[in-house]
Each structure stands twice: as structure tokens, then as C-alpha cells.
């Protein structure tokens, strides 16, 4: 079940990447300075989304490799089992909820 979810996530990400690629980023800037600034911001947002998509795709691919090697569902930090509800919500989770909470805790 997790593998099917991960494969669907991978297809969705790749489809989104293709849609973004087909958007014409090379269109000439037209309009006044405000228009050009807006177009520039939109391009920056598309590049940020591309980074997020790349990170998501990397995480999904890593999870699929873990399935192939038999270590799927094992926390990369404590080597404990990642709870099924967490994997259902985030099939590409790398850490159990306890370890993830430690990483997310503010340091100070």
C-alpha cells in the first residue's frame, strides 16, 4: 500500500515538474517596472517550487529504495519502527515522530 502511494506521489511530482517546464519562463518582460517586478517574483516562486519538488521527489525515491532494500519504515536516527499512522500520512517519512520532534524543536 505504501509503495503504491509513493509511486503515485512520484508521478504527481513529475507531472507538476513537466507543467512548470512547459510554462514559458523566457517570455520578454513587458510593461512598466511594477509589471517586471511582479514577473520576476513569479519566476522566483516557480524556481522555489522546483526546489521543493526536487526535495519531495528525492524523498519519495529514497523511500522506494528503502522498500526495495527492506528497510522501509525504519527511523534513520534511532533505528526504531516508524508508526503506521505516520507512514500513512507521510509515506516518505525518514524519522519516527519522536526523533522528528527532536529535530524540529527550537534550539536556543
Coordinates of C-alpha atoms in Angstrom, one line a residue:
X1 CA 0.0 0.0 0.0
X2 CA 2.8 2.4 0.8
X3 CA 4.6 1.6 -2.4
X4 CA 1.5 2.4 -4.4
X5 CA 1.2 5.7 -2.6
X6 CA 4.8 6.6 -3.2
X7 CA 4.6 5.7 -6.9
X8 CA 1.5 7.9 -7.2
X9 CA 3.3 10.8 -5.4
X10 CA 6.3 10.4 -7.8
X11 CA 4.0 10.5 -10.8
X12 CA 2.2 13.6 -9.5
X13 CA 5.5 15.4 -8.8
X14 CA 6.9 14.6 -12.2
X15 CA 3.7 15.7 -13.8
X16 CA 3.9 19.1 -11.9
X17 CA 7.5 19.5 -13.0
X18 CA 6.6 19.0 -16.6
X19 CA 3.8 21.5 -16.3
X20 CA 6.2 24.0 -14.8
X21 CA 8.8 23.3 -17.5
X22 CA 6.3 23.9 -20.2
X23 CA 5.5 27.4 -18.8
X24 CA 7.3 29.9 -20.8
X25 CA 9.9 31.5 -18.4
X26 CA 11.7 33.1 -21.2
X27 CA 8.9 35.5 -22.2
X28 CA 10.2 39.0 -22.6
X29 CA 9.5 41.4 -19.7
X30 CA 6.8 43.8 -20.9
X31 CA 5.1 46.6 -19.1
X32 CA 6.4 49.1 -16.5
X33 CA 8.8 48.4 -13.6
X34 CA 6.0 47.1 -11.4
X35 CA 4.9 44.6 -14.0
X36 CA 8.5 43.5 -14.5
X37 CA 9.0 43.1 -10.7
X38 CA 5.8 41.0 -10.5
X39 CA 7.0 38.8 -13.3
X40 CA 10.4 38.4 -11.6
X41 CA 8.7 37.4 -8.3
X42 CA 6.6 34.9 -10.1
X43 CA 9.7 33.3 -11.7
X44 CA 11.4 33.2 -8.3
X45 CA 8.4 31.4 -6.9
X46 CA 8.5 28.9 -9.7
X47 CA 12.1 28.2 -9.0
X48 CA 11.4 27.8 -5.3
X49 CA 8.6 25.3 -6.2
X50 CA 11.1 23.5 -8.4
X51 CA 13.4 23.1 -5.4
X52 CA 10.6 21.9 -3.2
X53 CA 9.5 19.5 -6.0
X54 CA 13.1 18.2 -6.2
X55 CA 13.3 17.7 -2.5
X56 CA 10.0 15.9 -2.5
X57 CA 11.0 13.7 -5.4
X58 CA 14.3 12.8 -3.7
X59 CA 12.4 11.8 -0.5
X60 CA 10.0 9.7 -2.5
X61 CA 12.7 8.0 -4.4
X62 CA 14.7 7.3 -1.2
X63 CA 11.6 5.7 0.3
X64 CA 11.1 3.5 -2.7
X65 CA 14.7 2.4 -2.5
X66 CA 14.1 1.5 1.2
X67 CA 11.2 -0.7 0.2
X68 CA 13.5 -2.5 -2.3
X69 CA 16.2 -3.0 0.3
X70 CA 13.8 -4.0 3.1
X71 CA 14.5 -1.0 5.5
X72 CA 11.3 0.9 4.8
X73 CA 9.6 2.2 7.9
X74 CA 12.8 2.2 10.0
X75 CA 13.8 5.5 11.6
X76 CA 17.1 6.8 10.2
X77 CA 18.0 8.2 13.6
X78 CA 17.1 5.7 16.3
X79 CA 16.5 2.6 14.0
X80 CA 13.1 2.1 15.7
X81 CA 10.0 1.4 13.7
X82 CA 8.1 4.4 12.3
X83 CA 4.4 4.1 13.3
X84 CA 2.0 3.1 10.6
X85 CA -0.2 6.2 11.1
X86 CA 2.8 8.4 10.4
X87 CA 3.7 6.4 7.3
X88 CA 0.1 6.6 6.1
X89 CA 0.2 10.4 6.5
X90 CA 3.8 10.8 5.2
X91 CA 4.8 7.7 3.2
X92 CA 8.3 9.1 2.7
X93 CA 8.9 9.9 6.4
X94 CA 12.6 9.3 7.4
X95 CA 12.2 9.5 11.1
X96 CA 9.8 8.3 13.8
X97 CA 7.7 11.0 15.4
X98 CA 10.0 11.2 18.5
X99 CA 13.1 11.8 16.5
X100 CA 11.4 14.2 14.1
X101 CA 10.2 16.2 17.2
X102 CA 13.8 16.5 18.4
X103 CA 14.9 17.8 15.0
X104 CA 12.1 20.3 14.8
X105 CA 12.5 21.6 18.4
X106 CA 13.8 25.1 18.6
X107 CA 17.4 25.3 19.7
X108 CA 18.5 28.1 21.9

